[in-house]
mmCIF file of C-alpha atoms in Angstrom:
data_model
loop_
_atom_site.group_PDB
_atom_site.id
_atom_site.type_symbol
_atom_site.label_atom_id
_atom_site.label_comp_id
_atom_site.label_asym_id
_atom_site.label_seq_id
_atom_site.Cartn_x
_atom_site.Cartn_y
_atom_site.Cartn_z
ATOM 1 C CA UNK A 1 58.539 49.483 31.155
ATOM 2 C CA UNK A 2 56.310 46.510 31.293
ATOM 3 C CA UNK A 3 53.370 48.954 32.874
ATOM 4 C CA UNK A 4 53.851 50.941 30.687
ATOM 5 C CA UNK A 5 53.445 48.065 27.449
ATOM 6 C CA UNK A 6 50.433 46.816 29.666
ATOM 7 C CA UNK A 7 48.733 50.437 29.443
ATOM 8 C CA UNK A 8 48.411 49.853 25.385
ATOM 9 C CA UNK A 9 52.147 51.044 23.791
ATOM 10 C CA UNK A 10 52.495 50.985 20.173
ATOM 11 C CA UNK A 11 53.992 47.405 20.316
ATOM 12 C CA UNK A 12 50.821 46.073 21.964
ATOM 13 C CA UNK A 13 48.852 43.400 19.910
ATOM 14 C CA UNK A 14 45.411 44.043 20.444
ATOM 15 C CA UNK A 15 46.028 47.299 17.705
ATOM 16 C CA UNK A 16 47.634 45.761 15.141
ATOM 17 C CA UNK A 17 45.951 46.044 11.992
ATOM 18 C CA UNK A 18 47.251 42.465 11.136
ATOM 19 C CA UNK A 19 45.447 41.221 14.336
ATOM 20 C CA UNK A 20 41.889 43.403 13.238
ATOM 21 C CA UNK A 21 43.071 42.008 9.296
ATOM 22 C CA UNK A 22 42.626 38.327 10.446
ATOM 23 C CA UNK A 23 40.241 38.588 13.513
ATOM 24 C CA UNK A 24 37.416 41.061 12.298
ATOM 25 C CA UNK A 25 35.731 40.172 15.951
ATOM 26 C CA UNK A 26 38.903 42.446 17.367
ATOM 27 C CA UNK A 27 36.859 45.435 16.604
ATOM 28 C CA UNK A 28 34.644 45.264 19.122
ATOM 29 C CA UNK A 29 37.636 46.232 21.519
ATOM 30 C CA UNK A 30 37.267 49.621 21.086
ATOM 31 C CA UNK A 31 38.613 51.333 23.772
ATOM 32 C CA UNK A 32 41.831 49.500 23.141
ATOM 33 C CA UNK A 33 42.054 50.264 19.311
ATOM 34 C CA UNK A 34 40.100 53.695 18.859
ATOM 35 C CA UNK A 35 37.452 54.451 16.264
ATOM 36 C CA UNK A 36 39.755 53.510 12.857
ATOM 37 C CA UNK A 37 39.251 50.140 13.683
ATOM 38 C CA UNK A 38 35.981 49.799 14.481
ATOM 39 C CA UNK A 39 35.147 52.230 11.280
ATOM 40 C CA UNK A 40 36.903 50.359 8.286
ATOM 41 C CA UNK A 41 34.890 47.357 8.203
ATOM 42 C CA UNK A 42 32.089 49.176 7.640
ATOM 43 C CA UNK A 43 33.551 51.526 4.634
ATOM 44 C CA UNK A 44 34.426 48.430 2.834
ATOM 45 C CA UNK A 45 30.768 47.352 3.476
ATOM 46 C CA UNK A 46 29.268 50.562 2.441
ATOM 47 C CA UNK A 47 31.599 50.528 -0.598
ATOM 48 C CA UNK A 48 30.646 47.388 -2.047
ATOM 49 C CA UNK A 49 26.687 47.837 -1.798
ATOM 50 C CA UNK A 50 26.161 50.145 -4.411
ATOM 51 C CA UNK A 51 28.265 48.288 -6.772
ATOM 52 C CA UNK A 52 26.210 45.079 -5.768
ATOM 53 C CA UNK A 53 23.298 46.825 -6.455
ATOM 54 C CA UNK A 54 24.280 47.901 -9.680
ATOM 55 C CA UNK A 55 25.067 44.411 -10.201
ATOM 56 C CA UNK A 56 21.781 43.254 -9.256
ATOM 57 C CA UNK A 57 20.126 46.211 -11.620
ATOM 58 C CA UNK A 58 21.695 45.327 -15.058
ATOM 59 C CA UNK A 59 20.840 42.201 -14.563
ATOM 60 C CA UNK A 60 17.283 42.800 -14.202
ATOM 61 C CA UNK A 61 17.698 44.962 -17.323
ATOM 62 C CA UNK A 62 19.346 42.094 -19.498
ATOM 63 C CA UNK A 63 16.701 39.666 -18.246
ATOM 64 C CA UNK A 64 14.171 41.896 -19.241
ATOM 65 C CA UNK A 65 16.159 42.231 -22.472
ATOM 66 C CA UNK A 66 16.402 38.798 -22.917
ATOM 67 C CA UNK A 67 12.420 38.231 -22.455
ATOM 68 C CA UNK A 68 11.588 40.882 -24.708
ATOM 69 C CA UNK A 69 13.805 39.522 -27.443
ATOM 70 C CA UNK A 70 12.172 36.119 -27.187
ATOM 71 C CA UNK A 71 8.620 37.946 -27.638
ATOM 72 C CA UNK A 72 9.126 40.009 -30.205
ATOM 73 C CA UNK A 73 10.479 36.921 -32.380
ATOM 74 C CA UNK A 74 7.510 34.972 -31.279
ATOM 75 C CA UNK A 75 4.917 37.294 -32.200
ATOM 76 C CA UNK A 76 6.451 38.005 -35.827
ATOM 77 C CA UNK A 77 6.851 34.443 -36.404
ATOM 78 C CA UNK A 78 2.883 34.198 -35.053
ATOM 79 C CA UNK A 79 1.985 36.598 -37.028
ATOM 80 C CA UNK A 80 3.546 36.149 -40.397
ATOM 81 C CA UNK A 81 2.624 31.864 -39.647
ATOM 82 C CA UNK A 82 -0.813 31.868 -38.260
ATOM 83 C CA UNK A 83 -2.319 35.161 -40.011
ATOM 84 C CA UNK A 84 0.007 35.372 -43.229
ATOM 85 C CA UNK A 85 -0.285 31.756 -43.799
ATOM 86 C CA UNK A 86 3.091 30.747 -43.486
ATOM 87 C CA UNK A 87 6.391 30.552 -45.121
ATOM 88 C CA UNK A 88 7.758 29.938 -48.451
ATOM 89 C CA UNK A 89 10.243 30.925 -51.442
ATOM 90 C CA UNK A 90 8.358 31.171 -54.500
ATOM 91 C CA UNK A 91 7.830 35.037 -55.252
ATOM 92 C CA UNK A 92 3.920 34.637 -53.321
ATOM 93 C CA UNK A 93 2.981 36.476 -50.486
ATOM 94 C CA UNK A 94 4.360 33.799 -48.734
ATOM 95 C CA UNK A 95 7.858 34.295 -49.360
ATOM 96 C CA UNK A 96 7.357 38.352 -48.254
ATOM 97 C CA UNK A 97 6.529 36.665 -44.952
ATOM 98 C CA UNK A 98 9.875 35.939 -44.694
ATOM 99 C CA UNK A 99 10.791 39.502 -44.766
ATOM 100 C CA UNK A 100 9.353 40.756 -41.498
ATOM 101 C CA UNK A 101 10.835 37.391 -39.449
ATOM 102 C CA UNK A 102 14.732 37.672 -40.674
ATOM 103 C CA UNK A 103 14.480 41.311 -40.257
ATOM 104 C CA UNK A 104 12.878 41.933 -36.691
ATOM 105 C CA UNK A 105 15.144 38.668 -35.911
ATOM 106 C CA UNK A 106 18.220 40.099 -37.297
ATOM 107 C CA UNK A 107 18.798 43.668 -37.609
ATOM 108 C CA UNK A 108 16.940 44.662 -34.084
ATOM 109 C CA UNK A 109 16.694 41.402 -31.858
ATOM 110 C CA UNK A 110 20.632 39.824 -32.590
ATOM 111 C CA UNK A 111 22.100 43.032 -33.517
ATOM 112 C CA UNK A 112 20.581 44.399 -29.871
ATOM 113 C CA UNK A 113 22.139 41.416 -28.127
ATOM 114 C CA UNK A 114 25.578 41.833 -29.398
ATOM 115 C CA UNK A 115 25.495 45.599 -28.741
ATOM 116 C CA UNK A 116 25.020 44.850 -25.440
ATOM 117 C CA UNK A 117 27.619 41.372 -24.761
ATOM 118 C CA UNK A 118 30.469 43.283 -23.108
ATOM 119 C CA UNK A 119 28.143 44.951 -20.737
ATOM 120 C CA UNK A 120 27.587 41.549 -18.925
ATOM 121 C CA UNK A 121 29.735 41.591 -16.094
ATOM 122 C CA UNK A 122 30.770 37.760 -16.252
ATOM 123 C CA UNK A 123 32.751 38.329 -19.083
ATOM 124 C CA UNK A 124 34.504 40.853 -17.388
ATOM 125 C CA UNK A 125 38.478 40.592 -15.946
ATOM 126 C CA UNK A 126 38.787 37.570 -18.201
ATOM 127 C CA UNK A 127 40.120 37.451 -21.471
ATOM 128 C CA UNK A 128 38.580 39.768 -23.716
ATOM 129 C CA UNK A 129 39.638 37.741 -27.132
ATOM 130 C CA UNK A 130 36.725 35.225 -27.036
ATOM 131 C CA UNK A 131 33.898 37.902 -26.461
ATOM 132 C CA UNK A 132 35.049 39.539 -29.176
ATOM 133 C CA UNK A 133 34.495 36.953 -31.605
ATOM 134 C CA UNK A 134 31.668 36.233 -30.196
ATOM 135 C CA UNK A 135 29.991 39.606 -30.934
ATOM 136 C CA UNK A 136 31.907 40.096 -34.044
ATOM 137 C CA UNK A 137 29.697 36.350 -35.157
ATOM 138 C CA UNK A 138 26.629 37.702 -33.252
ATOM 139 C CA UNK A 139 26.832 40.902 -35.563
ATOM 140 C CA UNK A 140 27.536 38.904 -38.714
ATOM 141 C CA UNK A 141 24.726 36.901 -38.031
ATOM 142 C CA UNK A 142 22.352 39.744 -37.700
ATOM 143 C CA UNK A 143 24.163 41.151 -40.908
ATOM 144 C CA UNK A 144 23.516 37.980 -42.722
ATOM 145 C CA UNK A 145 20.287 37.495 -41.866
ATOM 146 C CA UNK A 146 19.024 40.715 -42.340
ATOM 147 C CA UNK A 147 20.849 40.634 -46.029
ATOM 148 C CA UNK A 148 18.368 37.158 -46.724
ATOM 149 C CA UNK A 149 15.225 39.229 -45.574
ATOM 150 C CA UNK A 150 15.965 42.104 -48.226
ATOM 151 C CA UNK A 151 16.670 39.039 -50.767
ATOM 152 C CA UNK A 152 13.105 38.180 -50.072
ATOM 153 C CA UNK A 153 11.446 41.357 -50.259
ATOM 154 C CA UNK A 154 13.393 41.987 -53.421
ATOM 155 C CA UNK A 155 12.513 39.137 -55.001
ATOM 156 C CA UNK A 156 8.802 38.822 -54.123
ATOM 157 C CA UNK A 157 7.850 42.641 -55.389
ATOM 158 C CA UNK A 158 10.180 41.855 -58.535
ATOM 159 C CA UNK A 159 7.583 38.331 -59.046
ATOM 160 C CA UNK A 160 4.705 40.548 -58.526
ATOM 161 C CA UNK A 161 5.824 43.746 -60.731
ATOM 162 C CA UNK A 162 6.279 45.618 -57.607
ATOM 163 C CA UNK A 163 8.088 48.797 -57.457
ATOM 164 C CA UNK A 164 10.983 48.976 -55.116
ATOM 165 C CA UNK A 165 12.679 51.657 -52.423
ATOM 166 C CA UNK A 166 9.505 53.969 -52.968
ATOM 167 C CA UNK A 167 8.397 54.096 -49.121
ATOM 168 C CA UNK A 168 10.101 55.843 -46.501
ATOM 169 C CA UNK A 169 10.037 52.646 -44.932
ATOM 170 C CA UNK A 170 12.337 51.188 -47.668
ATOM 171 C CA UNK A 171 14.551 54.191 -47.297
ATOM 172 C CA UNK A 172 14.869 54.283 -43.606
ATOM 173 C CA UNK A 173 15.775 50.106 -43.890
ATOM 174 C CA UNK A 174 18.100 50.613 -46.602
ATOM 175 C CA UNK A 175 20.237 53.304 -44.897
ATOM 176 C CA UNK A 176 20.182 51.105 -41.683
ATOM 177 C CA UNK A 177 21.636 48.546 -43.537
ATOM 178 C CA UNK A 178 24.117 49.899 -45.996
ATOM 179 C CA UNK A 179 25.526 52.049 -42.377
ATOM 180 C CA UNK A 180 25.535 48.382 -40.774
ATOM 181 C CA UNK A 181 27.238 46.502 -43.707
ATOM 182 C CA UNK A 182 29.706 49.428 -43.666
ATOM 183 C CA UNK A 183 30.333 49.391 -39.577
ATOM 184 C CA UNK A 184 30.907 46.113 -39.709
ATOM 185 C CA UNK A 185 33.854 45.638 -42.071
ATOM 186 C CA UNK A 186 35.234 48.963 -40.346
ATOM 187 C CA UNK A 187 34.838 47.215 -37.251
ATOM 188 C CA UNK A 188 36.581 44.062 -38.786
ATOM 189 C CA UNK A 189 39.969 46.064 -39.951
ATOM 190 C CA UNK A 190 39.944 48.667 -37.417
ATOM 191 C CA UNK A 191 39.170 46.457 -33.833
ATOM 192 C CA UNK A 192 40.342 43.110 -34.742
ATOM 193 C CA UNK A 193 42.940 43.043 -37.390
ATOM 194 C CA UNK A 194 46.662 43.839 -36.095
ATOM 195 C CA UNK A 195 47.498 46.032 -38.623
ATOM 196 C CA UNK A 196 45.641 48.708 -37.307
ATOM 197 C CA UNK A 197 47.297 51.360 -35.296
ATOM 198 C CA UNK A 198 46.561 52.570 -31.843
ATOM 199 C CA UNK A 199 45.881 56.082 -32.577
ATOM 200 C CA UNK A 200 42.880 55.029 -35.352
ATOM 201 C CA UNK A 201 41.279 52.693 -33.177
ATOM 202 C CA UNK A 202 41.041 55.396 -30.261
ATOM 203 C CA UNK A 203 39.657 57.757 -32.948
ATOM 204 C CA UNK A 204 37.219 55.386 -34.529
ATOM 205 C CA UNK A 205 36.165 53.588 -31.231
ATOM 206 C CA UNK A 206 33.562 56.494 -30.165
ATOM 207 C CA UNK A 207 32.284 56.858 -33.781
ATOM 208 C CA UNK A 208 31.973 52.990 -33.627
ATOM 209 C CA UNK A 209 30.029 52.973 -30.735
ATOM 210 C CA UNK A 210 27.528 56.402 -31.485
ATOM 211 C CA UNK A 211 27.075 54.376 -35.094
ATOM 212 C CA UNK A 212 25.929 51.503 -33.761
ATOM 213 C CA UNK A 213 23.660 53.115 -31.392
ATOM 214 C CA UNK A 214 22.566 55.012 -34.684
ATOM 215 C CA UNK A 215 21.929 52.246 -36.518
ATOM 216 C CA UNK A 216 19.649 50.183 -34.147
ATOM 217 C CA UNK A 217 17.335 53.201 -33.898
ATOM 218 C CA UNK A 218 17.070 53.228 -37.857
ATOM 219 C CA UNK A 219 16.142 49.415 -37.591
ATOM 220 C CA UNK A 220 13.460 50.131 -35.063
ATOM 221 C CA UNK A 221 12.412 52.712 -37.162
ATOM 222 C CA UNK A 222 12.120 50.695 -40.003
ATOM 223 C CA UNK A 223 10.508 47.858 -38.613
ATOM 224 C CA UNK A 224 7.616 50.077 -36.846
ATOM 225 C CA UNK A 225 7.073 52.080 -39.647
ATOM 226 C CA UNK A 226 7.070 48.377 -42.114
ATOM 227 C CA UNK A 227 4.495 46.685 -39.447
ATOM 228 C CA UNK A 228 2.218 49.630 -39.934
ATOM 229 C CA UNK A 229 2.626 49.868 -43.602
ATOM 230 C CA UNK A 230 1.915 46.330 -43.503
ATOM 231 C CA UNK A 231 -1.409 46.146 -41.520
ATOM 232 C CA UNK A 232 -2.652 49.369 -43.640
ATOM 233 C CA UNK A 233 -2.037 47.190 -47.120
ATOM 234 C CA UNK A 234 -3.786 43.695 -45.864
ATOM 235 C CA UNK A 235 -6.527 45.472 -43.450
ATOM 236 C CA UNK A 236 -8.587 47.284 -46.005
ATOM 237 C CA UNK A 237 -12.014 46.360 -45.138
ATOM 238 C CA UNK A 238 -14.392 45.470 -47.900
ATOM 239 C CA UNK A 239 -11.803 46.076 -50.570
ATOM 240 C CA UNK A 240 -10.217 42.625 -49.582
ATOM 241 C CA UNK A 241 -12.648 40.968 -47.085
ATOM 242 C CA UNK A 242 -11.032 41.647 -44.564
ATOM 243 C CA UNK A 243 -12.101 43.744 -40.994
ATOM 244 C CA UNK A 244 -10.802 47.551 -41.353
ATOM 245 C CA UNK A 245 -7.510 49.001 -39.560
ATOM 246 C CA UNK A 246 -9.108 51.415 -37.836
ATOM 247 C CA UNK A 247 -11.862 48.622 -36.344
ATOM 248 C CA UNK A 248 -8.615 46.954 -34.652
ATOM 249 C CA UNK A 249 -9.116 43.450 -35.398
ATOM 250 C CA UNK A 250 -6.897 40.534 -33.701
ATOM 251 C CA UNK A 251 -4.424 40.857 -36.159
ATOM 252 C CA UNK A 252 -4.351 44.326 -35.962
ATOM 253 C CA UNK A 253 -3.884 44.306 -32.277
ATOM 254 C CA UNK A 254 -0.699 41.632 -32.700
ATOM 255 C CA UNK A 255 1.313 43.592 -35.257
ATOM 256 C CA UNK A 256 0.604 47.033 -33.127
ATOM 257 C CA UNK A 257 1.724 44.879 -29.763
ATOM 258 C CA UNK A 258 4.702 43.578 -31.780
ATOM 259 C CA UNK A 259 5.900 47.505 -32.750
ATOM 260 C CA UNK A 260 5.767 48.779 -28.708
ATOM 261 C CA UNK A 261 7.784 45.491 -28.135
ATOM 262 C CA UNK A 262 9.819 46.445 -30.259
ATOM 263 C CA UNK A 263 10.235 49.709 -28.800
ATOM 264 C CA UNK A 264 10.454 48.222 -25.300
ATOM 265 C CA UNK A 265 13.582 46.546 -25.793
ATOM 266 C CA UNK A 266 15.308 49.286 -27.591
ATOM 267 C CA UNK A 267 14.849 51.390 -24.858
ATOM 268 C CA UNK A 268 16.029 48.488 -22.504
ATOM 269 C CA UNK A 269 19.047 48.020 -24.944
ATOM 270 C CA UNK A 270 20.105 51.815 -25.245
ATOM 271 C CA UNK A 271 19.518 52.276 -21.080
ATOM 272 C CA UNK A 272 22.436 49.076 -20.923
ATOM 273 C CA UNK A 273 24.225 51.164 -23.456
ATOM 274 C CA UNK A 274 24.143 54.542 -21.578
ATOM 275 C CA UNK A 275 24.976 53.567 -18.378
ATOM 276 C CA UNK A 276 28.795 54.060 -17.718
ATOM 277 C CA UNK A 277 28.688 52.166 -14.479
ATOM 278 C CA UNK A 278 27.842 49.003 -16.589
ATOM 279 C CA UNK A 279 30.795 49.453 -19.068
ATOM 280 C CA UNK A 280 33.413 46.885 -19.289
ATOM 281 C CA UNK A 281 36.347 48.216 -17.315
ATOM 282 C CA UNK A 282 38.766 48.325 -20.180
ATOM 283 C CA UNK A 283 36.641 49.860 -22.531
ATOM 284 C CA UNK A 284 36.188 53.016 -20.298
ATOM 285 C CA UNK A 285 37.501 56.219 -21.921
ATOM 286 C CA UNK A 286 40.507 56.548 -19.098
ATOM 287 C CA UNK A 287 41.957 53.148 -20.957
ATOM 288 C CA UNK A 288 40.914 53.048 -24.521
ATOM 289 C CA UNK A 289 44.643 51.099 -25.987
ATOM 290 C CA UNK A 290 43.796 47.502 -25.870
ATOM 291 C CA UNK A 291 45.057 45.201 -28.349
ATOM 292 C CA UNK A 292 43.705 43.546 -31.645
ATOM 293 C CA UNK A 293 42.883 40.290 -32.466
ATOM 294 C CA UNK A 294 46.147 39.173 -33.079
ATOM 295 C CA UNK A 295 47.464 40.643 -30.126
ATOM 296 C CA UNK A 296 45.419 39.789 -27.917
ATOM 297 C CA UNK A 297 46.622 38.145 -24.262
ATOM 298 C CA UNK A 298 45.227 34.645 -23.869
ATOM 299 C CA UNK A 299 45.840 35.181 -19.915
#
């Protein structure tokens, strides 16, 4: 009997997975133990590097997000400051300036950055309450501003006997915001309020989400088609003393460089959006029935 525990029985320590649990060295001892234990360290290992390096590549994505969101709010407030002459709020051109700043600023650059919060994996397998305030404020924020920058417009072409909503630049903004307005207070009653049953906030969730999608590409839409509808009205040559459009002056050259920023990080927004690996694990299809506000867990 004792040969026959010295030959490497069942009882014999040296392959116990408790011993390999707490000694990783043990699997060097292979002819004792057999290939399982020398394989399983290594199918954790191989496990957990392609979920590091997705780890690694979104946030290379948000940093790149978060650098093209601090451009494209420099370069509007550069150009409506140092070409546009600044910033005021008494019907002039300068108070128009204000338009393109709260709007860019708003409705693409905060809006973008709340679409995006629960894709952050720090605020994941913590409590989910905080985050979303914090992109319910982060949308009404964008909503608000965005509602001050159509004030502005509004007001300045009404001071100057303009005619409103005749562009498809004004149409394009308007429908972006009246669907945002409208997404938000559905988001407010459906997503946060307890009131709201299960069953409509799994129905409404993936309209919620393609809608807000939906509406950043109207914004960037709007603002790339306002930027060139801008730099066609004040670049008009001899008419106003100015260098022509189509000779690509400085200022010409900013406003076109603000529109592909503007681009670039809607494309680096909507490629955080679309990848399903860089969902928040409960709000993955399979498990759709969290709670509301209200009910929310403070665990």
């Amino acid at each position: 009997m004792r040969q026959h525990m010295k030959e490497g029985g069942p009882s014999s320590p040296s392959c116990s997975p408790s011993t390999s649990d707490h000694f990783p060295l043990s699997r060097l001892n292979t002819a004792a133990c057999g290939s399982e234990t020398w394989h399983e360290p290594r199918k954790h290992e191989s496990a957990g590097l392609p979920r590091m390096r997705s780890i690694v590549l979104f946030y290379a994505c948000y940093l790149l997000c978060l650098c093209l969101s601090v451009a494209c709010v420099a370069c509007v407030c550069v150009w409506s400051r140092h070409w546009r002459g600044g910033f005021a709020w008494d019907g002039t051109a300068l108070q128009f300036n204000w338009h393109p700043v709260l709007m860019v600023t708003g409705l693409v650059v905060v809006y973008g950055n709340g679409a995006v919060l629960y894709r952050v994996p720090l605020t994941w397998g913590q409590n989910k309450l905080p985050w979303k305030l914090l992109h319910a404020a982060l949308m009404l924020l964008s909503l608000i501003l965005s509602i001050v920058g159509l004030c502005a417009v509004f007001d300045f072409h009404n001071a100057q006997n303009i005619a409103n909503l005749y562009s498809l630049h004004s149409w394009i903004g308007i429908a972006a915001m009246a669907l945002f307005a409208m997404q938000w207070v559905a988001g407010l009653a459906v997503f946060l309020l307890p009131c709201s049953p299960i069953s409509l906030r799994k129905l409404l969730k993936p309209v919620h989400v393609w809608l807000g999608g939906s509406i950043l590409s109207l914004s960037i839409a709007a603002c790339i088609s306002g930027i060139n509808e801008k730099l066609f009205f004040v670049l008009k040559g001899k008419t106003n003393g100015t260098q022509p459009y189509t000779s690509l002056p400085s200022e010409a050259l900013l406003g076109n460089s603000l529109g592909v920023l503007i681009v670039a990080f809607g494309l680096v927004v909507f490629k955080i959006l679309s990848n399903h690996r860089w969902q928040r694990p409960d709000s993955r299809p399979e498990d759709m029935t969290y709670a509301p506000l209200l009910q929310e867990e403070n665990d």
